[in-house]
Amino acid sequence: MEPLPVPASVTAVLLDIEGTTTPITFVKDILFPYIQDHVEEYLQKHWPEEECQEDVRQLRLQAEKDSGVKGFVPVPSSAKPPAEIIKGAVDNVLWQMSLDRKTTALKQLQGHMWRSAYATGKVKGEVYDDVVPALKKWKEANLKLYIFSSGSVEAQKLLFGYSIEGDLLELLHGHFDTSVGSKVESASYRRIAEQIGCSAENILFLTDITDEAEAAREAGVHVAIAVRPGNAALTDEEKSKYHLISSFHQLRLPSTP
Ligand SMILES: [Mg+2]
């Protein structure tokens, strides 16, 4: 792959996570199995805590809404013995995850479990080898670095705050999640530029997904596609349409000879 000169107008780099800074398998092979393997243990251990009680309450409310959904698993009422409620809550979580559901109740519990897993060193955020040296170099060159991921800002901060290479949060200027808008809508990239306080042409967006790159480009943002092991294959048309990079080192800063 050819080195990509970073356009001189670029003052900010916006980074996708999965498939760009981090193996696309990280969430699927590390984070989700962690929930499935530890949800019972987590609920037992944290049961007396108000946060855990609230998480279970939210699962129960969601389960009530789901009572018409095929295969639905109820969460027993708060009057039942804890062991019975926990069993129902575990089964409900496993059921929701088997359908790849993204309910707020499920996401909330998952978020709390991941926070505890990262903080106790049971999970570490993965980043590709080239990522940290490149981010440091870009930061030294006065580029501002931002994340845009469909994972919540809290989840992003955990991944980079407790990464295999230590706490990387000080390298980052800010985080965006889908509360700013969908990653495949160009309005989201205009909003990000507004919030950063620059124009779209000052931003370079790196992602593995061409639909996201297309939306960003429509907004006037510069884009490059990260080609990483395990990412979805690109069509010949996509390959010809975008700059491709297999390592962040392939980006050449204007001042770099
Ligand atoms: Mg991605």
Short mmCIF file of C-alpha atoms in Angstrom, two decimals, residues 16-20 24 183 206-210 212 224-228 231-232 234:
data_model
loop_
_atom_site.label_atom_id
_atom_site.label_comp_id
_atom_site.label_asym_id
_atom_site.label_seq_id
_atom_site.Cartn_x
_atom_site.Cartn_y
_atom_site.Cartn_z
CA ASP A 16 -12.91 4.47 14.31
CA ILE A 17 -12.10 1.67 16.77
CA GLU A 18 -13.15 -1.78 15.61
CA GLY A 19 -11.28 -2.75 12.46
CA THR A 20 -9.18 0.44 12.64
CA ILE A 24 -12.59 -6.30 14.73
CA LYS A 183 -21.68 6.78 11.50
CA LEU A 206 -9.89 6.60 9.46
CA THR A 207 -12.32 3.69 9.35
CA ASP A 208 -12.62 0.18 7.95
CA ILE A 209 -16.19 0.67 6.69
CA THR A 210 -16.69 2.29 3.30
CA GLU A 212 -18.89 5.43 6.96
CA ALA A 224 -8.77 6.66 4.43
CA ILE A 225 -9.76 3.03 4.84
CA ALA A 226 -7.95 0.85 7.35
CA VAL A 227 -7.23 -2.60 6.00
CA ARG A 228 -6.61 -4.88 8.98
CA ASN A 231 -11.78 -6.89 8.30
CA ALA A 232 -14.49 -7.40 5.68
CA LEU A 234 -13.30 -4.64 -0.03
#
